[in-house]
Coordinates of C-alpha atoms and ligand atoms in Angstrom, one line a residue:
X29 CA 28.1 -11.7 27.3
X30 CA 24.8 -13.8 26.9
X31 CA 25.2 -17.6 25.9
X32 CA 24.6 -17.7 21.9
X33 CA 21.4 -19.7 20.9
X34 CA 22.9 -23.1 19.5
X35 CA 19.7 -24.8 18.3
X36 CA 15.9 -23.6 16.9
X37 CA 13.3 -25.8 16.6
X38 CA 10.4 -24.9 14.5
X39 CA 6.9 -26.9 14.2
X40 CA 5.4 -27.6 11.0
X41 CA 6.9 -24.8 8.9
X42 CA 4.8 -23.6 6.1
X43 CA 6.0 -21.7 2.9
X44 CA 2.9 -20.1 1.9
X45 CA 3.6 -19.0 -2.0
X46 CA 5.9 -21.2 -4.0
X47 CA 6.6 -22.4 -7.5
X48 CA 6.8 -26.1 -8.1
X49 CA 6.9 -26.0 -11.9
X50 CA 6.3 -29.6 -13.4
X51 CA 8.1 -32.2 -15.1
X52 CA 11.9 -32.4 -14.9
X53 CA 12.0 -29.0 -13.2
X54 CA 9.3 -30.4 -10.4
X55 CA 11.6 -33.5 -9.8
X56 CA 14.4 -31.1 -9.1
X57 CA 12.8 -28.6 -6.9
X58 CA 10.0 -30.3 -4.9
X59 CA 12.1 -32.5 -2.9
X60 CA 14.1 -29.5 -1.4
X61 CA 10.7 -28.1 0.0
X62 CA 9.1 -31.2 0.8
X63 CA 12.2 -32.0 3.1
X64 CA 12.1 -29.1 5.3
X65 CA 8.8 -27.5 5.2
X66 CA 5.7 -29.4 6.2
X67 CA 3.4 -27.6 3.5
X68 CA 3.3 -25.1 1.0
X69 CA 0.9 -23.1 -1.1
X70 CA 1.7 -24.1 -5.0
X71 CA 1.3 -21.3 -7.6
X72 CA -0.7 -22.1 -10.8
X73 CA 1.1 -20.1 -13.4
X74 CA 2.2 -23.1 -15.5
X75 CA 1.9 -23.4 -19.3
X76 CA -1.1 -24.0 -19.9
X77 CA -2.3 -22.7 -16.6
X78 CA -3.9 -24.8 -13.7
X79 CA -7.5 -23.5 -14.2
X80 CA -9.6 -26.4 -14.4
X81 CA -10.4 -29.6 -12.3
X82 CA -8.8 -31.9 -14.6
X83 CA -5.6 -30.1 -15.1
X84 CA -5.4 -29.4 -11.0
X85 CA -5.8 -33.4 -10.1
X86 CA -3.4 -34.2 -12.6
X87 CA -1.0 -31.5 -11.1
X88 CA -1.7 -32.8 -7.5
X89 CA -0.9 -36.5 -8.7
X90 CA 2.5 -35.3 -10.2
X91 CA 3.4 -33.3 -7.1
X92 CA 2.4 -36.4 -4.6
X93 CA 4.1 -38.5 -6.4
X94 CA 7.4 -36.5 -6.1
X95 CA 6.9 -35.9 -2.7
X96 CA 6.6 -39.5 -2.3
X97 CA 7.3 -40.2 1.6
X98 CA 8.1 -36.9 3.0
X99 CA 5.6 -35.2 5.0
X100 CA 4.5 -32.3 3.3
X101 CA 0.9 -30.9 2.5
X102 CA 0.6 -29.1 -0.9
X103 CA -1.8 -26.6 -0.6
X104 CA -3.3 -25.9 -4.1
X105 CA -4.2 -22.8 -6.1
X106 CA -6.2 -22.4 -9.3
X107 CA -5.3 -19.8 -12.0
X108 CA -7.8 -16.9 -11.7
X109 CA -10.3 -16.8 -14.8
X110 CA -14.1 -16.3 -15.4
X111 CA -15.3 -19.2 -13.3
X112 CA -19.0 -20.2 -13.1
X113 CA -20.3 -20.9 -9.6
X114 CA -20.5 -24.6 -10.3
X115 CA -17.0 -24.7 -11.2
X116 CA -15.6 -23.3 -8.0
X117 CA -17.9 -25.4 -6.1
X118 CA -16.2 -28.2 -7.6
X119 CA -12.6 -27.0 -7.2
X120 CA -13.3 -26.0 -3.6
X121 CA -12.3 -29.3 -2.0
X122 CA -9.0 -29.5 -3.7
X123 CA -7.7 -25.7 -3.1
X124 CA -6.6 -23.3 -0.5
X125 CA -7.6 -20.2 -2.9
X126 CA -7.9 -18.7 -6.4
X127 CA -4.5 -16.8 -7.6
X128 CA -5.1 -13.8 -9.5
X129 CA -2.4 -12.4 -12.0
X130 CA -3.0 -8.9 -13.8
X131 CA -2.5 -9.8 -17.4
X132 CA 1.4 -9.6 -18.2
X133 CA 2.9 -8.7 -15.1
X134 CA 5.1 -11.8 -14.5
X135 CA 6.0 -15.0 -15.7
X136 CA 3.3 -16.9 -17.5
X137 CA 0.6 -14.5 -16.4
X138 CA -0.5 -13.5 -20.1
X139 CA -4.0 -15.3 -19.5
X140 CA -4.5 -13.0 -16.5
X141 CA -6.8 -10.6 -15.8
X142 CA -6.9 -7.5 -18.3
X143 CA -9.4 -5.5 -16.1
X144 CA -10.2 -6.0 -12.4
X145 CA -13.9 -4.8 -12.6
X146 CA -14.6 -7.5 -15.4
X147 CA -13.5 -9.9 -12.9
X148 CA -15.8 -8.9 -10.1
X149 CA -18.5 -11.7 -10.9
X150 CA -16.3 -14.5 -10.2
X151 CA -14.8 -12.6 -7.1
X152 CA -18.3 -12.3 -5.8
X153 CA -18.6 -16.2 -6.1
X154 CA -15.3 -16.3 -4.2
X155 CA -16.7 -14.3 -1.5
X156 CA -19.9 -16.5 -1.5
X157 CA -18.1 -20.0 -1.2
X158 CA -15.4 -18.6 1.3
X159 CA -12.5 -19.2 -1.0
X160 CA -9.4 -16.8 -0.1
X161 CA -8.3 -14.7 -3.1
X162 CA -4.6 -14.6 -3.6
X163 CA -3.4 -11.6 -5.7
X164 CA -0.2 -10.6 -7.4
X165 CA -0.5 -6.7 -6.9
X166 CA 1.3 -4.9 -9.4
X167 CA 0.1 -2.7 -12.5
X168 CA 2.1 -1.9 -15.7
X169 CA 3.3 1.5 -14.3
X170 CA 7.2 2.4 -13.6
X171 CA 8.5 -0.6 -12.0
X172 CA 9.4 0.9 -8.4
X173 CA 5.7 2.0 -8.3
X174 CA 3.6 -0.8 -9.6
X175 CA 3.0 -2.4 -5.9
X176 CA 1.9 1.0 -4.7
X177 CA -0.4 1.8 -7.6
X178 CA -2.1 -1.5 -7.1
X179 CA -2.8 -0.7 -3.8
X180 CA -6.0 1.1 -4.3
X181 CA -7.2 -2.0 -6.2
X182 CA -6.8 -3.9 -3.0
X183 CA -8.6 -1.4 -1.2
X184 CA -11.5 -1.3 -3.5
X185 CA -11.8 -5.0 -3.4
X186 CA -11.7 -5.1 0.6
X187 CA -14.5 -2.8 0.8
X188 CA -16.8 -4.3 -2.2
X189 CA -16.2 -7.8 -0.6
X190 CA -15.9 -7.5 3.0
X191 CA -16.1 -11.2 3.8
X192 CA -13.6 -12.1 0.8
X193 CA -10.1 -12.9 2.3
X194 CA -7.7 -11.1 0.3
X195 CA -3.9 -11.9 0.3
X196 CA -1.3 -9.5 -0.9
X197 CA 1.0 -11.9 -2.3
X198 CA 4.6 -11.1 -1.6
X199 CA 4.5 -7.4 -0.5
X200 CA 7.6 -5.2 -0.9
X201 CA 6.6 -1.9 0.3
X202 CA 6.2 0.0 3.4
X203 CA 2.8 1.4 2.1
X204 CA 1.6 -2.3 1.6
X205 CA 2.6 -3.1 5.4
X206 CA 0.5 -0.2 6.5
X207 CA -2.6 -1.3 4.3
X208 CA -2.6 -4.6 6.7
X209 CA -3.8 -2.4 9.4
X210 CA -6.5 -0.6 7.6
X211 CA -8.8 -3.7 6.4
X212 CA -9.7 -6.5 8.3
X213 CA -10.1 -8.7 5.4
X214 CA -6.6 -7.9 4.0
X215 CA -3.5 -10.2 4.9
X216 CA -0.3 -10.7 3.3
X217 CA 2.7 -12.9 2.3
X218 CA 6.4 -11.7 2.1
X219 CA 9.3 -13.4 0.8
X220 CA 12.7 -14.0 2.2
X221 CA 14.4 -12.3 -0.2
X222 CA 12.5 -9.0 0.2
X223 CA 13.5 -9.3 3.9
X224 CA 17.2 -9.3 2.8
X225 CA 17.8 -7.1 -0.3
X226 CA 17.0 -3.9 -1.9
X227 CA 17.2 -2.7 -5.6
X228 CA 20.9 -2.0 -5.1
X229 CA 21.6 -5.5 -4.8
X230 CA 20.1 -6.5 -8.0
X231 CA 21.3 -3.5 -10.0
X232 CA 23.2 -0.9 -8.0
X233 CA 26.9 -2.8 -8.7
X234 CA 27.2 -5.5 -11.2
X235 CA 23.6 -6.8 -12.5
X236 CA 22.7 -10.0 -10.3
X237 CA 20.3 -12.1 -12.5
X238 CA 19.4 -14.7 -9.8
X239 CA 18.5 -11.6 -7.4
X240 CA 16.1 -10.5 -10.2
X241 CA 12.2 -10.9 -9.4
X242 CA 8.7 -9.5 -9.7
X243 CA 8.2 -7.3 -7.7
X244 CA 11.4 -6.1 -8.0
X245 CA 13.3 -5.4 -4.9
X246 CA 12.5 -1.6 -3.6
X247 CA 14.1 0.9 -1.1
X248 CA 15.9 0.3 2.1
X249 CA 12.9 2.0 4.0
X250 CA 10.5 -0.5 2.5
X251 CA 13.0 -3.5 3.5
X252 CA 12.8 -2.1 6.7
X253 CA 8.9 -1.9 6.9
X254 CA 9.0 -5.3 5.9
X255 CA 11.6 -6.6 8.3
X256 CA 9.7 -5.0 11.2
X257 CA 6.3 -6.4 10.5
X258 CA 8.3 -10.0 9.9
X259 CA 10.3 -10.0 13.2
X260 CA 7.3 -8.7 15.2
X261 CA 5.0 -11.8 13.8
X262 CA 2.6 -9.2 12.6
X263 CA -0.6 -11.6 12.8
X264 CA -1.7 -10.9 9.2
X265 CA 1.9 -11.5 7.6
X266 CA 2.9 -15.1 6.5
X267 CA 6.1 -16.5 5.1
X268 CA 5.9 -17.2 1.6
X269 CA 9.3 -17.6 0.0
X270 CA 7.8 -16.9 -4.0
X271 CA 10.7 -19.6 -4.7
X272 CA 10.5 -19.3 -8.2
X273 CA 13.3 -21.6 -10.2
X274 CA 14.4 -21.0 -13.6
X275 CA 17.0 -22.7 -15.5
X276 CA 20.6 -21.3 -15.7
X277 CA 20.2 -20.4 -19.5
X278 CA 17.0 -18.3 -18.6
X279 CA 18.6 -16.4 -15.9
X280 CA 22.1 -15.7 -17.5
X281 CA 20.6 -14.5 -20.5
X282 CA 19.7 -11.3 -22.4
X283 CA 16.4 -11.2 -21.0
X284 CA 16.4 -12.5 -17.6
X285 CA 13.5 -14.4 -16.4
X286 CA 12.0 -13.0 -13.0
X287 CA 12.6 -15.3 -9.9
X288 CA 14.7 -16.3 -7.0
X289 CA 15.3 -19.8 -5.9
X290 CA 15.2 -19.9 -2.3
X291 CA 13.5 -23.1 -1.2
X292 CA 16.7 -25.0 0.1
X293 CA 18.0 -22.0 2.0
X294 CA 14.9 -20.4 3.5
X295 CA 14.6 -21.6 6.8
X296 CA 18.3 -21.3 7.4
X297 CA 18.6 -17.8 6.5
X298 CA 15.3 -17.2 8.2
X299 CA 16.6 -18.2 11.5
X300 CA 19.8 -15.9 10.7
X301 CA 17.8 -13.1 10.1
X302 CA 15.4 -13.6 13.2
X303 CA 18.7 -14.0 15.3
X304 CA 20.2 -10.9 14.3
X305 CA 16.9 -9.2 15.5
X306 CA 16.9 -11.0 18.5
X307 CA 13.5 -12.2 17.2
X308 CA 13.8 -15.9 17.3
X309 CA 10.8 -16.2 19.6
X310 CA 8.6 -14.7 16.9
X311 CA 9.7 -17.2 14.0
X312 CA 7.3 -19.9 15.0
X313 CA 4.5 -17.5 14.3
X314 CA 5.8 -15.8 11.3
X315 CA 6.7 -19.4 9.5
X316 CA 3.7 -21.5 10.5
X317 CA 1.1 -20.1 13.3
X318 CA 0.0 -17.0 11.4
X319 CA -0.7 -19.0 8.3
X320 CA -2.5 -21.8 10.2
X321 CA -4.9 -19.1 11.7
X322 CA -5.5 -16.9 8.6
X323 CA -6.4 -19.9 6.5
X324 CA -7.4 -22.2 9.4
X325 CA -5.6 -25.1 8.3
X326 CA -3.8 -27.7 10.3
X327 CA -0.8 -28.9 8.8
X328 CA 0.9 -32.1 9.4
X329 CA 2.9 -32.3 12.3
X330 CA 6.7 -32.0 11.6
X331 CA 9.6 -30.8 13.9
X332 CA 12.4 -29.1 12.0
X333 CA 15.8 -28.3 13.9
X334 CA 18.3 -26.1 13.1
X335 CA 21.8 -25.7 14.6
X336 CA 24.4 -23.1 14.4
X337 CA 26.6 -25.1 12.3
X338 CA 28.1 -23.7 9.1
X339 CA 27.2 -25.1 5.7
X340 CA 28.0 -24.2 2.1
X341 CA 25.2 -23.8 -0.3
X342 CA 25.6 -25.8 -3.7
X343 CA 26.5 -23.5 -6.6
X344 CA 23.6 -25.6 -8.4
X345 CA 20.6 -28.0 -8.2
X346 CA 20.6 -29.6 -11.3
X347 CA 20.4 -26.2 -13.6
X348 CA 19.1 -24.0 -11.0
X349 CA 21.1 -21.5 -9.0
X350 CA 19.9 -21.0 -5.4
X351 CA 20.1 -17.7 -3.4
X352 CA 23.3 -17.6 -1.7
X353 CA 25.0 -20.3 -4.2
X354 CA 28.5 -21.2 -3.0
X355 CA 28.3 -19.0 0.2
X356 CA 28.5 -20.2 3.7
X357 CA 25.2 -20.0 5.9
X358 CA 25.3 -20.0 9.7
X359 CA 22.9 -22.4 10.2
X360 CA 22.0 -26.1 9.1
X361 CA 19.2 -28.2 9.3
X362 CA 20.1 -31.1 11.4
X363 CA 16.9 -32.9 12.0
X364 CA 13.4 -33.6 10.7
X365 CA 10.9 -35.6 12.4
Ligands
DOR575 O1 9.4 -13.6 -9.5 C1 8.9 -13.8 -10.0 N1 8.7 -15.3 -10.5 N2 7.8 -13.4 -9.7 C2 6.6 -14.0 -10.0 O2 5.7 -13.1 -9.7 C3 6.5 -15.0 -10.7 C4 7.7 -16.0 -10.3 C5 7.8 -17.2 -11.6 O3 6.9 -17.6 -11.6 O4 8.9 -17.5 -12.0
ZN576 ZN1 5.0 -16.4 -7.3

């Protein structure tokens, strides 16, 4: 019997897709990411959206004041709209990319894009300015098919804008994984929850509102394809939690908001998953190195140690219920430096 690994050290872990919100919610959730991660990509779907320089710089200030002394780089995004070339030039020094939401597909996306072909002038500017385009890739079709139905749009964009970096955000299907190998300029993030759950966990027994998210979790074979790509550290795949906090009364409601709050447990659960697949040697690439090469970023130096010490997840952070609330995780974060 081989000795069990007792300790894992991750250098500068990055969360390449997360929701910080603003105001009181931001005060609750930001420290939970800035404690254990070295950086993260901050989504712009606030009300009003983060879609101009003034709103962006105000939001950066708020985030930085909450991060305070933690070592954490907020990689910012702006909400896709019809930007002029000049506006994008001004935004470029402050952002890692522009996030495109099809109108109405998820939380606060009403101001999103109604028709991709009408967005192509701005997309051309992004290509010229070398600003990555991050996309929530879902249509308004049948819920289990929405991502698959969107894939031809990714292909069209990849062909039309060959020098544009396109990131398929939070992929959930085997088909999306396959697309990574077909187009040089297509990359992806994947969440923790889509590596762990299927639709059965959400709605197969009693309905689990805290596991309800967009895109909805899919079939076992989809989850398997995502896990395989993640544990093999597919070089075009990055970890992005899509940690999306909503207050309890918006989750345990008739009309449950989409989003799973994973920020405080993400690293611990990833270590567990990679260990179960004997893939701990690939965790560093999945949770940091791949993102560094894809976006050409150098995150702040931060070393995070996890040890095999059981830890009970709180049932709430303020009024937000995290994934694995009240359950015990096998790994704890024991040192951050
Ligand atoms: O589940 C989700 N929640 N998916 C998204 O695309 C948005 C997010 C949110 O902002 O709550
Ligand atoms: Zn998101």
